[in-house]
Amino acid sequence: MKIVFTVEGTTPESQIDPRLGRAKGLLVTEDGLKTYTFVETHTINRGSHGVGPKMIAYLVELGADVVITGNGPGQKAAAVASTTNLAFFTGAQGLTAREAYEKYTNGLLPQFGGE
Amino acid sequence: MSPKEIVLVSGKGGTGKTTVASALLFSLGEAALGCDCDVDGSNYPLLFAPSTLETAPFFHGEVAHLDPTNCTQCGRCTEVCGFSAIMEEPMGILPSRCEGCGYCVECCPVEAITLTERRTGTLKTSRLRTGGLMVHGDLDLGAENSGRLVAQVRERGRALARQEGRKLMITDGAPGIGCPVISSLSAADYVCIVTEPTVSGVHDLERILHLVSGFGLPLGVVLNKEGLSSHWEEQIVQLCAHYKAPLLQRLPYDVRFPDALRALKTLVELEETPYPEKIEQLKERLLEQIGVTV
């Protein structure tokens, strides 16, 4: 399973970027952060408008299954996301990516749009 | 400790969002830093006689430039430009008409046209008459606000608030509910919606309550211009209950309110009115909501 984190830095020790469309970058992992790749998202986050839906399209391109972030998508991005199989887990602001992963695996991060 | 950010939004313009933000900022003194995301009508700093300490340019979109030394005047670019932005005599591009689409760049056979980032305004850090600081923007003529610009203003504000050891940032959000507003709200610690008992005030209150609660952000409502309409006040109370948003304060409608603005004063400085006490109560309630003591 491919998990993507929105991050302010470039490593698992970086803080989660609470923003989705304007996240500074993404960490991508398939083995619970034992190995990871950092992806720069300047081409998206420097856009003037409509960065949320663009980010969703990019996450689909990356083949992500789960996205761990702070706020989750806005209305338009959420509408686009609802046509995909992406699952968003929110409330990870203030944590590092590694801490957020811990919380996620323990079921402590709420799923966006879930109850 | 990382500073906590309270963002004020309203949907509809003219509800008193900036006025309430400025009163809170005045009342909080050195504990808070001001941040103005409403760069289209940047009137948050106006009440504080700002003196600029630092400026930086900001950019939004792109604009085409034609290098006349390479240009062969073939006229291909003027044919394809959908915005009539390219003049033939003298050969050149009118930046005010150019949308930055890049069609001319693709069509130019001699690569005489390039796209560069468009400078649209200035990001400023200013010292206020209260001794506090504010980060705000000044747009160039004809330029528009954007989510990206708002993100830049807030990022600068947060960095400065952290550096200066401020516990709070009072952010005047962008008006409406579109892209700049979403960018104003994203990752806020608390959202304070200022509304008024009018048809459009209540209409936009519902839209913005929907938007904010979709993000799961903690929020509260201030009812400004109390006394204008009991019908619409009741609607506001019901909407607050539906969205589980506490009604934090009611500010009575009073002609001395615009008088204060004309005199470049905040509500807190309006002696012999109920406003200083009401703002003080609002401040205490907000601090309690976000768990900060000053």
Coordinates of C-alpha atoms in Angstrom, one line a residue:
Chain A
M1 CA 0.0 0.0 0.0
K2 CA 1.3 3.4 -1.0
I3 CA 1.1 6.1 1.8
V4 CA 1.7 9.7 1.0
F5 CA 2.4 12.4 3.7
T6 CA 2.1 16.2 3.1
V7 CA 5.3 17.5 4.6
E8 CA 7.1 20.8 5.3
G9 CA 10.6 19.2 5.0
T10 CA 12.1 16.3 3.1
T11 CA 12.4 13.4 5.7
P12 CA 10.2 11.4 8.1
E13 CA 11.4 13.7 10.9
S14 CA 9.9 16.7 9.1
Q15 CA 6.6 18.3 10.3
I16 CA 3.4 17.4 8.5
D17 CA 2.3 20.3 6.3
P18 CA -1.3 20.9 7.4
R19 CA -2.2 22.1 3.9
L20 CA -3.0 19.7 1.0
G21 CA -3.0 21.7 -2.2
R22 CA -0.2 24.0 -1.1
A23 CA 1.8 21.4 0.8
K24 CA 5.5 22.1 0.5
G25 CA 6.2 18.5 -0.6
L26 CA 5.2 14.9 -0.3
L27 CA 6.8 11.8 1.3
V28 CA 5.9 8.6 -0.4
T29 CA 6.4 5.2 1.2
E30 CA 5.3 1.6 0.6
D31 CA 6.9 0.1 3.7
G32 CA 5.8 2.3 6.7
L33 CA 8.6 4.8 6.2
K34 CA 11.5 2.3 6.4
T35 CA 12.3 3.6 2.9
Y36 CA 10.7 6.7 1.3
T37 CA 11.0 9.1 -1.5
F38 CA 10.5 12.9 -1.3
V39 CA 8.5 14.6 -4.1
E40 CA 8.7 18.3 -4.6
T41 CA 5.3 19.9 -5.5
H42 CA 6.3 23.4 -6.5
T43 CA 4.6 23.1 -9.9
I44 CA 1.3 22.6 -7.9
N45 CA 1.7 24.8 -4.8
R46 CA 2.9 27.9 -6.8
G47 CA -0.4 28.0 -8.7
S48 CA -2.6 31.0 -8.1
H49 CA -5.9 29.1 -8.0
G50 CA -7.3 25.6 -8.0
V51 CA -4.3 23.8 -6.4
G52 CA -6.5 21.4 -4.4
P53 CA -8.0 19.6 -7.4
K54 CA -4.5 19.6 -9.1
M55 CA -3.0 17.9 -6.0
I56 CA -5.7 15.2 -6.1
A57 CA -4.9 14.5 -9.8
Y58 CA -1.2 14.3 -8.9
L59 CA -1.8 11.9 -6.0
V60 CA -3.8 9.6 -8.3
E61 CA -0.9 9.8 -10.8
L62 CA 1.5 8.8 -8.0
G63 CA -0.7 5.8 -7.3
A64 CA -1.4 6.7 -3.7
D65 CA -3.8 4.7 -1.6
V66 CA -3.7 6.7 1.7
V67 CA -2.9 10.4 2.2
I68 CA -1.9 11.6 5.7
T69 CA -2.3 15.4 6.1
G70 CA -3.7 18.1 8.4
N71 CA -6.9 19.7 7.1
G72 CA -7.9 17.5 4.3
P73 CA -9.3 18.7 0.9
G74 CA -11.5 21.7 0.4
Q75 CA -14.9 21.4 -1.2
K76 CA -13.8 21.3 -4.9
A77 CA -10.8 19.0 -4.1
A78 CA -13.1 16.8 -2.0
A79 CA -15.5 16.5 -5.0
V80 CA -12.7 15.4 -7.2
A81 CA -11.3 13.0 -4.5
S82 CA -14.7 11.4 -4.2
T83 CA -14.3 10.0 -7.7
T84 CA -11.1 8.3 -6.7
N85 CA -10.1 5.5 -4.2
L86 CA -7.9 7.9 -2.2
A87 CA -8.4 7.8 1.6
F88 CA -7.5 10.9 3.5
F89 CA -6.5 10.8 7.2
T90 CA -6.4 14.3 8.8
G91 CA -5.5 16.0 12.0
A92 CA -1.7 15.2 11.7
Q93 CA -0.6 18.9 12.0
G94 CA 2.0 19.4 14.7
L95 CA 3.4 15.9 14.3
T96 CA 6.4 14.6 12.3
A97 CA 5.6 12.2 9.4
R98 CA 6.9 9.3 11.6
E99 CA 4.7 10.3 14.5
A100 CA 1.7 10.7 12.2
Y101 CA 2.4 7.2 10.8
E102 CA 2.4 5.8 14.3
K103 CA -1.0 7.5 15.1
Y104 CA -2.4 6.3 11.7
T105 CA -1.4 2.7 12.3
N106 CA -3.0 2.9 15.8
G107 CA -6.2 4.2 14.2
L108 CA -5.9 7.5 16.0
L109 CA -6.2 9.8 12.9
P110 CA -9.8 10.5 11.7
Q111 CA -10.6 9.7 8.1
F112 CA -11.8 12.7 6.1
G113 CA -15.5 12.4 5.2
G114 CA -15.9 9.5 7.6
E115 CA -17.9 9.5 10.8
Chain B
M1 CA 5.5 27.6 21.6
S2 CA 4.1 28.0 18.2
P3 CA 1.7 31.0 17.9
K4 CA -2.0 30.3 17.7
E5 CA -3.8 31.8 14.7
I6 CA -7.4 33.2 14.9
V7 CA -8.8 33.9 11.4
L8 CA -11.7 36.2 10.9
V9 CA -13.9 35.6 7.9
S10 CA -17.4 36.8 6.9
G11 CA -18.4 35.6 3.4
K12 CA -20.4 38.8 2.7
G13 CA -18.3 42.0 2.7
G14 CA -19.2 44.9 5.1
T15 CA -20.2 42.8 8.0
G16 CA -17.5 44.3 10.2
K17 CA -14.9 41.5 9.9
T18 CA -11.9 43.9 9.7
T19 CA -13.3 46.2 12.3
V20 CA -13.6 43.3 14.8
A21 CA -10.2 42.0 13.8
S22 CA -8.6 45.4 14.4
A23 CA -10.4 45.8 17.8
L24 CA -9.1 42.4 18.9
L25 CA -5.6 43.2 17.7
F26 CA -5.6 46.6 19.5
S27 CA -6.9 44.9 22.7
L28 CA -4.3 42.2 22.6
G29 CA -1.4 44.6 22.3
E30 CA 2.0 43.0 22.3
A31 CA 0.7 39.5 22.7
A32 CA -0.5 39.4 19.1
L33 CA 0.7 40.0 15.6
G34 CA -1.7 41.2 12.8
C35 CA -1.9 39.5 9.4
D36 CA -3.9 40.9 6.6
C37 CA -5.1 38.4 3.9
D38 CA -7.7 40.8 2.5
V39 CA -5.2 42.4 0.1
D40 CA -7.9 43.5 -2.4
G41 CA -9.1 46.1 0.2
S42 CA -6.3 46.2 2.6
N43 CA -7.9 48.4 5.3
Y44 CA -6.8 46.4 8.4
P45 CA -3.5 48.3 8.7
L46 CA -5.2 51.6 8.0
L47 CA -6.5 52.0 11.6
F48 CA -3.0 51.5 13.0
A49 CA -1.0 54.2 11.1
P50 CA 1.6 51.6 9.9
S51 CA 5.2 52.5 9.2
T52 CA 6.8 50.0 6.9
L53 CA 9.9 48.1 8.1
E54 CA 10.4 45.6 5.4
T55 CA 9.1 44.9 1.9
A56 CA 9.3 42.0 -0.5
P57 CA 7.8 41.6 -4.0
F58 CA 5.1 39.0 -4.7
F59 CA 4.3 37.3 -7.9
H60 CA 1.1 35.9 -9.4
G61 CA 0.9 34.2 -12.8
E62 CA 3.0 35.0 -15.7
V63 CA 3.4 37.8 -18.3
A64 CA 4.9 37.7 -21.9
H65 CA 7.9 39.8 -22.9
L66 CA 8.9 40.5 -26.4
D67 CA 12.6 41.2 -27.2
P68 CA 12.5 43.7 -30.1
T69 CA 16.1 42.9 -31.2
N70 CA 15.2 39.3 -32.1
C71 CA 11.7 40.1 -33.4
T72 CA 11.3 39.9 -37.2
Q73 CA 7.8 41.6 -37.1
C74 CA 6.2 38.6 -38.8
G75 CA 3.0 39.4 -37.0
R76 CA 2.2 35.7 -36.1
C77 CA 1.9 36.6 -32.4
T78 CA -0.7 39.4 -33.0
E79 CA -2.8 36.9 -35.0
V80 CA -3.0 34.3 -32.3
C81 CA -3.3 36.5 -29.2
G82 CA -6.8 36.2 -27.9
F83 CA -6.5 39.3 -25.6
S84 CA -5.3 41.9 -28.2
A85 CA -2.2 42.3 -25.9
I86 CA 0.4 42.7 -28.7
M87 CA 0.9 46.0 -30.4
E88 CA 2.6 46.2 -33.8
E89 CA 3.9 49.8 -33.8
P90 CA 6.0 49.8 -31.8
M91 CA 6.2 46.0 -31.5
G92 CA 5.5 45.1 -27.9
I93 CA 3.2 43.5 -25.3
L94 CA 0.8 45.4 -23.1
P95 CA 1.2 43.8 -19.6
S96 CA -2.2 45.0 -18.5
R97 CA -3.9 43.0 -21.3
C98 CA -1.6 39.9 -21.3
E99 CA -3.1 36.9 -19.5
G100 CA 0.1 34.9 -19.6
C101 CA -1.3 32.1 -21.6
G102 CA 1.9 31.6 -23.6
Y103 CA 0.2 31.1 -27.0
C104 CA 2.5 33.8 -28.6
V105 CA 5.6 32.1 -27.1
E106 CA 4.7 28.8 -28.8
C107 CA 4.0 30.5 -32.1
C108 CA 7.0 32.8 -32.4
P109 CA 9.3 31.4 -35.0
V110 CA 12.4 33.2 -33.7
E111 CA 11.9 32.7 -29.9
A112 CA 11.7 36.5 -29.4
I113 CA 8.9 36.1 -26.7
T114 CA 9.4 34.7 -23.2
L115 CA 7.2 34.2 -20.2
T116 CA 8.3 35.5 -16.8
E117 CA 6.7 35.7 -13.4
R118 CA 4.4 38.6 -13.1
R119 CA 5.0 40.9 -10.1
T120 CA 1.6 41.9 -8.7
G121 CA 2.4 43.7 -5.5
T122 CA 4.4 44.1 -2.3
L123 CA 4.4 42.1 0.9
K124 CA 5.0 44.5 3.8
T125 CA 5.9 44.2 7.5
S126 CA 4.9 47.3 9.4
R127 CA 5.2 48.7 12.9
L128 CA 1.8 49.9 14.2
R129 CA 1.0 52.9 16.3
T130 CA 0.3 50.4 19.1
G131 CA 3.9 49.2 19.0
G132 CA 2.8 45.9 17.5
L133 CA 3.6 44.4 14.1
M134 CA 1.5 43.5 11.1
V135 CA 2.2 41.6 7.9
H136 CA 0.1 42.9 5.0
G137 CA 0.0 43.2 1.2
D138 CA -0.2 46.0 -1.2
L139 CA -1.6 45.0 -4.6
D140 CA -0.5 46.8 -7.8
L141 CA -3.2 48.4 -9.9
G142 CA -5.4 45.9 -11.6
A143 CA -3.9 42.9 -9.8
E144 CA -6.0 40.4 -8.0
N145 CA -5.8 38.4 -4.8
S146 CA -5.1 34.7 -5.0
G147 CA -4.8 31.6 -2.8
R148 CA -1.1 31.6 -3.3
L149 CA -0.7 35.2 -2.2
V150 CA -2.7 34.6 0.9
A151 CA -0.6 31.6 1.7
Q152 CA 2.6 33.8 1.4
V153 CA 1.2 36.5 3.7
R154 CA 0.2 33.9 6.3
E155 CA 3.5 32.1 6.1
R156 CA 5.4 35.3 6.6
G157 CA 3.1 36.3 9.5
R158 CA 3.6 32.9 11.3
A159 CA 7.4 33.0 10.9
L160 CA 7.5 36.6 12.3
A161 CA 5.1 35.8 15.1
R162 CA 7.3 32.8 16.1
Q163 CA 10.4 34.8 15.8
E164 CA 9.0 37.7 17.9
G165 CA 7.6 35.3 20.5
R166 CA 3.9 36.4 20.0
K167 CA 1.3 34.0 21.4
L168 CA -1.3 34.9 18.8
M169 CA -1.8 36.0 15.3
I170 CA -5.0 37.8 14.4
T171 CA -5.6 37.3 10.7
D172 CA -8.1 39.3 8.7
G173 CA -9.2 36.7 6.1
A174 CA -10.1 37.3 2.5
P175 CA -13.8 38.1 1.7
G176 CA -16.1 35.7 0.0
I177 CA -15.9 31.9 0.1
G178 CA -13.6 31.2 -2.9
C179 CA -9.9 30.2 -3.3
P180 CA -8.3 33.1 -1.3
V181 CA -10.7 32.3 1.6
I182 CA -9.9 28.6 1.6
S183 CA -6.3 29.6 1.6
S184 CA -7.0 32.0 4.6
L185 CA -8.6 29.2 6.6
S186 CA -6.4 26.2 5.9
A187 CA -4.6 25.1 9.0
A188 CA -6.1 27.9 11.2
D189 CA -6.3 27.3 14.9
Y190 CA -9.6 29.0 15.2
V191 CA -12.1 30.6 12.8
C192 CA -14.2 33.5 13.9
I193 CA -17.1 34.3 11.6
V194 CA -18.5 37.9 11.7
T195 CA -22.0 38.1 10.4
E196 CA -24.9 40.6 10.3
P197 CA -28.7 40.1 10.4
T198 CA -29.4 40.8 6.7
V199 CA -30.5 38.6 3.8
S200 CA -27.1 38.4 2.2
G201 CA -25.3 38.3 5.6
V202 CA -27.2 35.1 6.6
H203 CA -27.0 33.6 3.2
D204 CA -23.2 33.9 3.2
L205 CA -23.0 32.8 6.9
E206 CA -24.5 29.5 5.9
R207 CA -22.0 29.0 3.0
I208 CA -19.0 29.8 5.2
L209 CA -20.2 27.7 8.1
H210 CA -20.5 24.8 5.6
L211 CA -17.0 25.5 4.3
V212 CA -15.3 25.8 7.7
S213 CA -17.0 22.8 9.2
G214 CA -16.0 20.7 6.2
F215 CA -12.4 21.4 7.2
G216 CA -13.3 20.4 10.8
L217 CA -11.8 23.6 12.2
P218 CA -13.0 25.0 15.6
L219 CA -15.2 28.0 15.0
G220 CA -17.4 30.6 16.6
V221 CA -19.7 33.4 15.4
V222 CA -20.0 37.1 16.1
L223 CA -23.3 38.7 15.4
N224 CA -22.7 42.3 14.4
K225 CA -25.3 45.1 13.9
E226 CA -27.7 43.5 16.4
G227 CA -31.1 45.2 16.4
L228 CA -31.4 45.5 12.6
S229 CA -33.8 42.5 12.2
S230 CA -35.1 40.1 14.8
H231 CA -36.1 37.7 12.0
W232 CA -32.6 37.4 10.6
E233 CA -31.0 37.3 14.1
E234 CA -33.2 34.3 14.8
Q235 CA -31.9 32.7 11.6
I236 CA -28.3 33.3 12.7
V237 CA -29.0 31.7 16.1
Q238 CA -30.5 28.6 14.4
L239 CA -27.7 28.3 11.9
C240 CA -25.2 28.5 14.8
A241 CA -27.1 25.7 16.6
H242 CA -27.2 23.6 13.5
Y243 CA -23.5 23.8 12.9
K244 CA -22.7 23.6 16.6
A245 CA -20.9 27.0 16.4
P246 CA -21.0 29.0 19.7
L247 CA -22.4 32.6 19.3
L248 CA -19.5 34.3 20.9
Q249 CA -20.7 37.9 21.0
R250 CA -23.4 40.3 19.8
L251 CA -22.4 43.8 18.9
P252 CA -25.3 46.4 18.8
Y253 CA -25.9 48.4 15.6
D254 CA -24.8 52.0 16.3
V255 CA -23.9 54.9 14.1
R256 CA -20.9 55.6 16.2
F257 CA -19.4 52.4 14.8
P258 CA -18.7 53.9 11.3
D259 CA -17.7 57.2 13.0
A260 CA -14.9 55.3 14.7
L261 CA -13.6 54.1 11.4
R262 CA -13.8 57.5 9.9
A263 CA -11.7 58.8 12.8
L264 CA -9.2 55.9 12.2
K265 CA -10.0 54.4 15.6
T266 CA -10.6 50.8 16.7
L267 CA -13.9 50.0 18.5
V268 CA -11.9 49.6 21.7
E269 CA -11.1 53.3 21.6
L270 CA -14.8 54.4 21.4
E271 CA -15.3 55.5 24.9
E272 CA -18.8 55.9 26.3
T273 CA -20.1 53.1 24.1
P274 CA -20.7 49.4 24.9
Y275 CA -18.0 48.3 22.4
P276 CA -14.8 48.3 24.6
E277 CA -16.4 46.0 27.1
K278 CA -18.0 43.8 24.4
I279 CA -14.7 43.4 22.6
E280 CA -13.0 42.6 25.9
Q281 CA -15.6 39.8 26.5
L282 CA -15.1 38.5 23.0
K283 CA -11.4 38.4 23.5
E284 CA -11.7 36.5 26.7
R285 CA -14.1 34.0 25.1
L286 CA -11.7 33.5 22.1
L287 CA -8.7 33.0 24.4
E288 CA -10.7 30.4 26.4
Q289 CA -11.7 28.6 23.1
I290 CA -8.1 28.2 22.0
G291 CA -6.6 27.7 25.4
V292 CA -4.2 30.7 25.5
T293 CA -3.6 33.1 28.4
V294 CA -2.1 36.5 27.8

